[in-house]
PDB file of N, CA and C in Angstrom:
ATOM      1  N   MET A 807       2.549   4.372  22.137  1.00 82.00           N
ATOM      2  CA  MET A 807       1.530   4.194  21.674  1.00 82.00           C
ATOM      3  C   MET A 807       1.395   3.842  20.195  1.00 82.00           C
ATOM      4  N   PRO A 808       0.890   2.348  20.365  1.00 90.00           N
ATOM      5  CA  PRO A 808       1.250   1.523  18.727  1.00 90.00           C
ATOM      6  C   PRO A 808      -0.055   2.406  17.838  1.00 90.00           C
ATOM      7  N   PHE A 809       0.722   2.414  16.645  1.00 94.00           N
ATOM      8  CA  PHE A 809      -0.199   3.183  15.263  1.00 94.00           C
ATOM      9  C   PHE A 809      -0.082   2.172  14.343  1.00 94.00           C
ATOM     10  N   TRP A 810      -1.018   2.167  13.397  1.00 93.00           N
ATOM     11  CA  TRP A 810      -0.549   1.701  11.963  1.00 93.00           C
ATOM     12  C   TRP A 810      -0.142   2.755  11.056  1.00 93.00           C
ATOM     13  N   GLU A 811       0.798   2.474   9.915  1.00 92.00           N
ATOM     14  CA  GLU A 811       1.447   3.184   9.291  1.00 92.00           C
ATOM     15  C   GLU A 811       1.169   2.767   7.612  1.00 92.00           C
ATOM     16  N   VAL A 812       0.751   3.571   6.819  1.00 91.00           N
ATOM     17  CA  VAL A 812       0.505   3.368   5.672  1.00 91.00           C
ATOM     18  C   VAL A 812       1.649   3.520   4.866  1.00 91.00           C
ATOM     19  N   VAL A 813       2.568   2.920   4.083  1.00 92.00           N
ATOM     20  CA  VAL A 813       3.512   3.314   3.673  1.00 92.00           C
ATOM     21  C   VAL A 813       3.396   2.959   1.908  1.00 92.00           C
ATOM     22  N   LEU A 814       4.330   3.816   1.426  1.00 90.00           N
ATOM     23  CA  LEU A 814       4.195   4.118  -0.079  1.00 90.00           C
ATOM     24  C   LEU A 814       5.406   3.465  -0.401  1.00 90.00           C
ATOM     25  N   ASP A 815       5.130   2.448  -1.569  1.00 87.00           N
ATOM     26  CA  ASP A 815       6.469   1.914  -2.145  1.00 87.00           C
ATOM     27  C   ASP A 815       7.660   1.464  -1.292  1.00 87.00           C
ATOM     28  N   LYS A 816       7.885   0.323  -0.441  1.00 81.00           N
ATOM     29  CA  LYS A 816       9.031  -0.039   0.278  1.00 81.00           C
ATOM     30  C   LYS A 816       9.506   0.874   1.524  1.00 81.00           C
ATOM     31  N   ASP A 817       9.287   1.623   2.176  1.00 79.00           N
ATOM     32  CA  ASP A 817       9.669   2.531   3.123  1.00 79.00           C
ATOM     33  C   ASP A 817      10.073   4.113   2.593  1.00 79.00           C
ATOM     34  N   LYS A 818       9.290   4.181   1.250  1.00 83.00           N
ATOM     35  CA  LYS A 818       9.863   5.805   0.449  1.00 83.00           C
ATOM     36  C   LYS A 818       9.267   6.837   1.511  1.00 83.00           C
ATOM     37  N   GLU A 819       8.177   6.619   1.880  1.00 90.00           N
ATOM     38  CA  GLU A 819       6.959   7.848   2.258  1.00 90.00           C
ATOM     39  C   GLU A 819       5.976   7.216   3.131  1.00 90.00           C
ATOM     40  N   ILE A 820       5.591   7.290   4.323  1.00 91.00           N
ATOM     41  CA  ILE A 820       5.039   7.463   5.303  1.00 91.00           C
ATOM     42  C   ILE A 820       3.512   8.509   4.985  1.00 91.00           C
ATOM     43  N   LEU A 821       2.497   7.717   4.124  1.00 91.00           N
ATOM     44  CA  LEU A 821       1.077   8.446   3.954  1.00 91.00           C
ATOM     45  C   LEU A 821       0.411   8.743   5.096  1.00 91.00           C
ATOM     46  N   GLY A 822       0.228   7.798   5.937  1.00 91.00           N
ATOM     47  CA  GLY A 822      -0.607   8.361   7.326  1.00 91.00           C
ATOM     48  C   GLY A 822      -0.481   7.173   8.406  1.00 91.00           C
ATOM     49  N   ARG A 823      -0.672   7.929   9.364  1.00 93.00           N
ATOM     50  CA  ARG A 823      -0.291   7.044  10.588  1.00 93.00           C
ATOM     51  C   ARG A 823      -1.814   7.165  11.406  1.00 93.00           C
ATOM     52  N   TYR A 824      -2.297   5.735  12.144  1.00 94.00           N
ATOM     53  CA  TYR A 824      -3.471   5.661  12.629  1.00 94.00           C
ATOM     54  C   TYR A 824      -3.567   4.852  13.805  1.00 94.00           C
ATOM     55  N   ASN A 825      -4.128   5.525  14.769  1.00 94.00           N
ATOM     56  CA  ASN A 825      -3.847   5.237  16.324  1.00 94.00           C
ATOM     57  C   ASN A 825      -4.618   3.518  16.251  1.00 94.00           C
ATOM     58  N   GLN A 826      -4.072   2.544  16.818  1.00 92.00           N
ATOM     59  CA  GLN A 826      -4.692   1.294  17.046  1.00 92.00           C
ATOM     60  C   GLN A 826      -5.491   1.113  17.641  1.00 92.00           C
ATOM     61  N   GLU A 827      -6.016   1.753  18.670  1.00 93.00           N
ATOM     62  CA  GLU A 827      -6.913   2.172  19.603  1.00 93.00           C
ATOM     63  C   GLU A 827      -8.326   2.570  19.168  1.00 93.00           C
ATOM     64  N   TYR A 828      -8.081   3.271  18.196  1.00 94.00           N
ATOM     65  CA  TYR A 828      -9.604   3.760  17.428  1.00 94.00           C
ATOM     66  C   TYR A 828      -9.683   3.382  16.091  1.00 94.00           C
ATOM     67  N   PHE A 829      -8.692   2.181  15.810  1.00 93.00           N
ATOM     68  CA  PHE A 829      -8.992   2.150  14.067  1.00 93.00           C
ATOM     69  C   PHE A 829      -8.700   0.371  13.972  1.00 93.00           C
ATOM     70  N   SER A 830      -9.394  -0.370  13.839  1.00 92.00           N
ATOM     71  CA  SER A 830      -9.151  -1.641  13.201  1.00 92.00           C
ATOM     72  C   SER A 830      -8.464  -1.945  12.474  1.00 92.00           C
ATOM     73  N   GLU A 831      -8.172  -3.285  12.405  1.00 88.00           N
ATOM     74  CA  GLU A 831      -7.372  -3.344  11.004  1.00 88.00           C
ATOM     75  C   GLU A 831      -8.437  -3.494   9.727  1.00 88.00           C
ATOM     76  N   GLN A 832      -9.584  -3.719  10.076  1.00 92.00           N
ATOM     77  CA  GLN A 832     -10.681  -3.712   9.062  1.00 92.00           C
ATOM     78  C   GLN A 832     -10.946  -2.282   8.866  1.00 92.00           C
ATOM     79  N   LYS A 833     -10.821  -1.645   9.556  1.00 93.00           N
ATOM     80  CA  LYS A 833     -11.224   0.054   9.188  1.00 93.00           C
ATOM     81  C   LYS A 833     -10.184   0.536   8.247  1.00 93.00           C
ATOM     82  N   ILE A 834      -8.734   0.300   8.899  1.00 92.00           N
ATOM     83  CA  ILE A 834      -7.701   0.681   8.028  1.00 92.00           C
ATOM     84  C   ILE A 834      -7.839   0.369   6.675  1.00 92.00           C
ATOM     85  N   GLY A 835      -8.266  -1.028   6.277  1.00 89.00           N
ATOM     86  CA  GLY A 835      -8.326  -1.550   5.022  1.00 89.00           C
ATOM     87  C   GLY A 835      -9.293  -0.418   4.135  1.00 89.00           C
ATOM     88  N   GLU A 836     -10.349  -0.399   4.799  1.00 92.00           N
ATOM     89  CA  GLU A 836     -11.167   0.590   4.212  1.00 92.00           C
ATOM     90  C   GLU A 836     -10.765   2.091   3.993  1.00 92.00           C
ATOM     91  N   ILE A 837     -10.185   2.552   4.849  1.00 90.00           N
ATOM     92  CA  ILE A 837      -9.371   3.841   4.470  1.00 90.00           C
ATOM     93  C   ILE A 837      -8.477   3.897   3.557  1.00 90.00           C
ATOM     94  N   VAL A 838      -7.741   2.669   3.577  1.00 89.00           N
ATOM     95  CA  VAL A 838      -6.602   2.642   2.322  1.00 89.00           C
ATOM     96  C   VAL A 838      -7.499   2.997   1.212  1.00 89.00           C
ATOM     97  N   LYS A 839      -8.389   2.254   0.997  1.00 89.00           N
ATOM     98  CA  LYS A 839      -9.227   1.764  -0.294  1.00 89.00           C
ATOM     99  C   LYS A 839      -9.780   3.153  -0.894  1.00 89.00           C
ATOM    100  N   LYS A 840     -10.278   3.755   0.221  1.00 91.00           N
ATOM    101  CA  LYS A 840     -10.671   5.343  -0.125  1.00 91.00           C
ATOM    102  C   LYS A 840      -9.892   6.074  -0.354  1.00 91.00           C
ATOM    103  N   LEU A 841      -9.095   6.399   0.918  1.00 89.00           N
ATOM    104  CA  LEU A 841      -8.240   7.846   0.401  1.00 89.00           C
ATOM    105  C   LEU A 841      -6.904   7.597  -0.222  1.00 89.00           C
ATOM    106  N   TYR A 842      -6.537   6.464  -0.410  1.00 89.00           N
ATOM    107  CA  TYR A 842      -5.425   6.357  -1.301  1.00 89.00           C
ATOM    108  C   TYR A 842      -5.447   4.991  -2.651  1.00 89.00           C
ATOM    109  N   GLU A 843      -6.875   5.444  -3.025  1.00 88.00           N
ATOM    110  CA  GLU A 843      -7.049   5.050  -4.194  1.00 88.00           C
ATOM    111  C   GLU A 843      -6.255   5.139  -5.665  1.00 88.00           C
ATOM    112  N   GLN A 844      -6.177   6.631  -5.449  1.00 88.00           N
ATOM    113  CA  GLN A 844      -5.031   7.270  -6.634  1.00 88.00           C
ATOM    114  C   GLN A 844      -4.003   6.951  -7.051  1.00 88.00           C
ATOM    115  N   GLU A 845      -3.073   6.403  -5.541  1.00 88.00           N
ATOM    116  CA  GLU A 845      -1.897   5.880  -5.610  1.00 88.00           C
ATOM    117  C   GLU A 845      -1.807   4.447  -5.950  1.00 88.00           C
ATOM    118  N   ILE A 846      -2.981   3.696  -5.893  1.00 87.00           N
ATOM    119  CA  ILE A 846      -2.974   2.443  -6.125  1.00 87.00           C
ATOM    120  C   ILE A 846      -3.218   2.063  -7.757  1.00 87.00           C
ATOM    121  N   LYS A 847      -4.249   3.261  -8.507  1.00 88.00           N
ATOM    122  CA  LYS A 847      -4.375   3.470  -9.428  1.00 88.00           C
ATOM    123  C   LYS A 847      -2.846   3.744 -10.467  1.00 88.00           C
ATOM    124  N   GLN A 848      -2.398   4.405 -10.079  1.00 90.00           N
ATOM    125  CA  GLN A 848      -0.785   4.705 -10.509  1.00 90.00           C
ATOM    126  C   GLN A 848       0.234   4.129 -10.425  1.00 90.00           C
ATOM    127  N   GLY A 849      -0.189   2.759  -9.981  1.00 89.00           N
ATOM    128  CA  GLY A 849       0.748   1.443  -9.737  1.00 89.00           C
ATOM    129  C   GLY A 849       1.631   1.515  -8.491  1.00 89.00           C
ATOM    130  N   HIS A 850       1.338   2.291  -7.404  1.00 89.00           N
ATOM    131  CA  HIS A 850       2.078   2.101  -6.152  1.00 89.00           C
ATOM    132  C   HIS A 850       1.786   1.030  -5.649  1.00 89.00           C
ATOM    133  N   ASN A 851       2.665   0.481  -4.609  1.00 90.00           N
ATOM    134  CA  ASN A 851       2.400  -0.621  -3.910  1.00 90.00           C
ATOM    135  C   ASN A 851       2.563   0.179  -2.459  1.00 90.00           C
ATOM    136  N   LEU A 852       1.085   0.023  -1.741  1.00 91.00           N
ATOM    137  CA  LEU A 852       0.957   0.208  -0.523  1.00 91.00           C
ATOM    138  C   LEU A 852       0.999  -0.476   0.794  1.00 91.00           C
ATOM    139  N   THR A 853       1.924  -0.529   2.183  1.00 88.00           N
ATOM    140  CA  THR A 853       2.010  -1.353   2.834  1.00 88.00           C
ATOM    141  C   THR A 853       0.981  -1.000   4.321  1.00 88.00           C
ATOM    142  N   ILE A 854       0.637  -1.783   4.720  1.00 89.00           N
ATOM    143  CA  ILE A 854       0.097  -1.401   6.127  1.00 89.00           C
ATOM    144  C   ILE A 854       0.866  -2.282   7.163  1.00 89.00           C
ATOM    145  N   ARG A 855       1.462  -1.512   8.149  1.00 90.00           N
ATOM    146  CA  ARG A 855       2.586  -2.246   9.188  1.00 90.00           C
ATOM    147  C   ARG A 855       2.291  -1.303  10.156  1.00 90.00           C
ATOM    148  N   LEU A 856       2.971  -2.028  11.407  1.00 90.00           N
ATOM    149  CA  LEU A 856       2.769  -1.642  13.135  1.00 90.00           C
ATOM    150  C   LEU A 856       3.942  -0.879  12.820  1.00 90.00           C
ATOM    151  N   SER A 857       3.937   0.533  13.398  1.00 86.00           N
ATOM    152  CA  SER A 857       4.727   1.426  13.548  1.00 86.00           C
ATOM    153  C   SER A 857       5.857   0.837  14.536  1.00 86.00           C
ATOM    154  N   LYS A 858       6.973   1.551  14.190  1.00 74.00           N
ATOM    155  CA  LYS A 858       8.516   1.294  15.184  1.00 74.00           C
ATOM    156  C   LYS A 858       7.925   1.961  16.510  1.00 74.00           C
ATOM    157  N   ASN A 859       8.665   1.554  17.325  1.00 66.00           N
ATOM    158  CA  ASN A 859       8.587   2.146  18.860  1.00 66.00           C
ATOM    159  C   ASN A 859       9.021   3.338  18.830  1.00 66.00           C
ATOM    160  N   ASP A 860       8.359   4.384  19.257  1.00 58.00           N
ATOM    161  CA  ASP A 860       8.784   6.059  19.014  1.00 58.00           C
ATOM    162  C   ASP A 860       9.565   6.088  20.508  1.00 58.00           C
TER     163      ASP A 860
END
């Protein structure tokens, strides 16, 4: 099953995994803005990527 992954600072830590079936790319962007706002303010780089095959 494919997932979106929100990753902190070039693969250091996966902050969240979201099922692509339920969350569009636009929704993931909104989630990142709201849930991970503090990390962004602290200067971290967040990346949204497709999960690797499990």
